[in-house]
Short mmCIF file of C-alpha atoms and ligand atoms in Angstrom, two decimals:
data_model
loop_
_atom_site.label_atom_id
_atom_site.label_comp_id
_atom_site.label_asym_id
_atom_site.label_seq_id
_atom_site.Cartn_x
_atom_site.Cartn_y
_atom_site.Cartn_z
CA UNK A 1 38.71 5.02 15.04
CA UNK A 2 38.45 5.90 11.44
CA UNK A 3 40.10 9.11 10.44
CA UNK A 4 38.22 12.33 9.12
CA UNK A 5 38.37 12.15 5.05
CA UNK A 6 37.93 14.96 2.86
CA UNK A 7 35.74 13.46 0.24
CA UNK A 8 34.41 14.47 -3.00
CA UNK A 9 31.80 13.41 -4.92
CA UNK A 10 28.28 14.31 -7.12
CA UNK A 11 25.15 12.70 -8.54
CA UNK A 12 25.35 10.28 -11.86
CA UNK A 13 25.63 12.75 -14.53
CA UNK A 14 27.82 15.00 -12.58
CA UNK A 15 25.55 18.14 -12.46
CA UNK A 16 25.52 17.74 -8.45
CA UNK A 17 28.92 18.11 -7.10
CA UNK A 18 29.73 18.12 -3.03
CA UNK A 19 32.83 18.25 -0.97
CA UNK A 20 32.76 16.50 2.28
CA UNK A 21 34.22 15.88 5.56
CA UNK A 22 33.61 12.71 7.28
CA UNK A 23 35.16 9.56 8.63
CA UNK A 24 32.04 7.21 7.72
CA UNK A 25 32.32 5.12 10.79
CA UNK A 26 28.07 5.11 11.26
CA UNK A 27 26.83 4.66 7.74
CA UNK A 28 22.97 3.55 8.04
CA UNK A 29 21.51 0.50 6.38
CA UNK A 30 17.91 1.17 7.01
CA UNK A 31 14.60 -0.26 6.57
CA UNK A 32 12.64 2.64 6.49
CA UNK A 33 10.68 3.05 3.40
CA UNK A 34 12.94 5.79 1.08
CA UNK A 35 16.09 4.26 2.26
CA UNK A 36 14.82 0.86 0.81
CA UNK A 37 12.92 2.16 -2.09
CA UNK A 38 16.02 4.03 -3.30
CA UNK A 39 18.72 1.97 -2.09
CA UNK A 40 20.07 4.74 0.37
CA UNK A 41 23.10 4.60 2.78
CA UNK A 42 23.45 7.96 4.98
CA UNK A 43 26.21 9.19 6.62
CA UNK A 44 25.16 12.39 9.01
CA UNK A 45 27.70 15.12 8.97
CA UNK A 46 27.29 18.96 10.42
CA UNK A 47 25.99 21.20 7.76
CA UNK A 48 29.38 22.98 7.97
CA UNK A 49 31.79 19.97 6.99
CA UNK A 50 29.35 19.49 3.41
CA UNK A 51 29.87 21.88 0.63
CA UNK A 52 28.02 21.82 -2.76
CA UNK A 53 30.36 22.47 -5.04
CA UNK A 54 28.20 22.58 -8.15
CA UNK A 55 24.19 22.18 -9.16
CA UNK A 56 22.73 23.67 -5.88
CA UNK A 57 20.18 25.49 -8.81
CA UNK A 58 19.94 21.80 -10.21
CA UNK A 59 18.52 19.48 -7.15
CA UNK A 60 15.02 18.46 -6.76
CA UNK A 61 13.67 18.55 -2.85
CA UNK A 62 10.83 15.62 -2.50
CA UNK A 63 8.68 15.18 1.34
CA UNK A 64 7.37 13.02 2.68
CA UNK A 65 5.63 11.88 6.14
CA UNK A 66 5.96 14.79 8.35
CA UNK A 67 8.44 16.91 5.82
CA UNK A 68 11.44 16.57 8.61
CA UNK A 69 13.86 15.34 5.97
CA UNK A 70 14.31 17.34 3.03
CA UNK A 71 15.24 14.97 0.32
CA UNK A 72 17.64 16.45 -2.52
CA UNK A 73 17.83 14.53 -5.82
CA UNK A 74 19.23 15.83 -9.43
CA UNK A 75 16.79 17.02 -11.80
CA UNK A 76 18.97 15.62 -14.91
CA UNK A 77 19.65 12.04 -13.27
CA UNK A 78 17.47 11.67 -10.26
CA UNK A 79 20.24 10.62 -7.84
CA UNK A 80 19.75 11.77 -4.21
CA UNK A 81 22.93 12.85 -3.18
CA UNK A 82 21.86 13.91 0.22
CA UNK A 83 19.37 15.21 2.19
CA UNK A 84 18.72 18.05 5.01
CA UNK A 85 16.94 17.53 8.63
CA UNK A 86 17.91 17.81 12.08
CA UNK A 87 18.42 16.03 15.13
CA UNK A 88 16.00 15.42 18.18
CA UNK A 89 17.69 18.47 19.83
CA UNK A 90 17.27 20.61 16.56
CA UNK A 91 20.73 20.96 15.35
CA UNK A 92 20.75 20.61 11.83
CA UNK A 93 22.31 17.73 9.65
CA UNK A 94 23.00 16.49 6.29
CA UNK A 95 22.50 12.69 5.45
CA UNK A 96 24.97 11.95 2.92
CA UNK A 97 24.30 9.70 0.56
CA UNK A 98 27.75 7.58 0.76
CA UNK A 99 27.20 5.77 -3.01
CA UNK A 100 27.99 9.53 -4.09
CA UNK A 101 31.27 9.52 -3.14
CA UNK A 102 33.56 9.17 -5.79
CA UNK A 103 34.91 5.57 -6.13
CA UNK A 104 33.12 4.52 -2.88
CA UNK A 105 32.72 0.35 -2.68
CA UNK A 106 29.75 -0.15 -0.97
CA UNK A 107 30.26 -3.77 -0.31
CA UNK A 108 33.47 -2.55 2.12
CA UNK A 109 31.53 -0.23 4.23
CA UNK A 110 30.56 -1.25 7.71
CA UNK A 111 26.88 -0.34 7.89
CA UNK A 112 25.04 -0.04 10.86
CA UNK A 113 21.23 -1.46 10.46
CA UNK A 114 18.76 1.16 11.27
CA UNK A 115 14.81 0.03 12.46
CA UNK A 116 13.69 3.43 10.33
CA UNK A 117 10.32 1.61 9.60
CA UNK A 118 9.15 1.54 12.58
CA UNK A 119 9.91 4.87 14.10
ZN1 ZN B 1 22.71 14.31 -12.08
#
């Protein structure tokens, strides 16, 4: 099992800043149309183990569909660096947007596929 990190990280032009707890080990690679428009890789971690550090008066919510995932991007660079929903059983959730992280390699993640379209 992959340990719990303490990660930090922020949008592009560094206006968003977060600090997070999480050990990655279900990062989604999903089909859905957001995630493929704007290349997105979530990892889902309890509202309380994700702190915005910086830019909370700087982020950008966009909806979509039925408004259940609240989409957060930077208003300077556009990154989404995460976005707020909840679960089936309504507990709430941030989707982290892993390419945030700070010196995160993409290509050495495990990512689990996710059939988003077609939910
Ligand atoms: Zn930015």
């Amino acid at each position: 099992m992959p340990a719990n990190k303490t990660l930090t990280g922020g949008c592009h032009c560094g206006l968003v800043r977060f600090e997070c707890t999480t050990d990655l080990a279900m990062v989604t690679a999903c089909n859905c149309s957001i995630c493929t428009k704007r290349g997105l890789h979530f990892a889902f971690v309890a509202p309380e183990r994700f702190q915005l550090r910086a830019g909370e008066d700087n982020l950008t919510e966009y909806l979509f569909n039925k408004h259940a995932i609240r989409h957060q991007s930077c208003n300077d660079c556009g990154v989404e660096v995460f976005a707020r929903g909840s679960k089936p059983d309504g507990t709430a959730v941030v989707a982290l947007n892993v390419a945030c992280i700070d010196g995160i390699e993409l290509a050495k993640l495990k990512m689990t596929p996710v059939d988003g379209r077609n939910r």
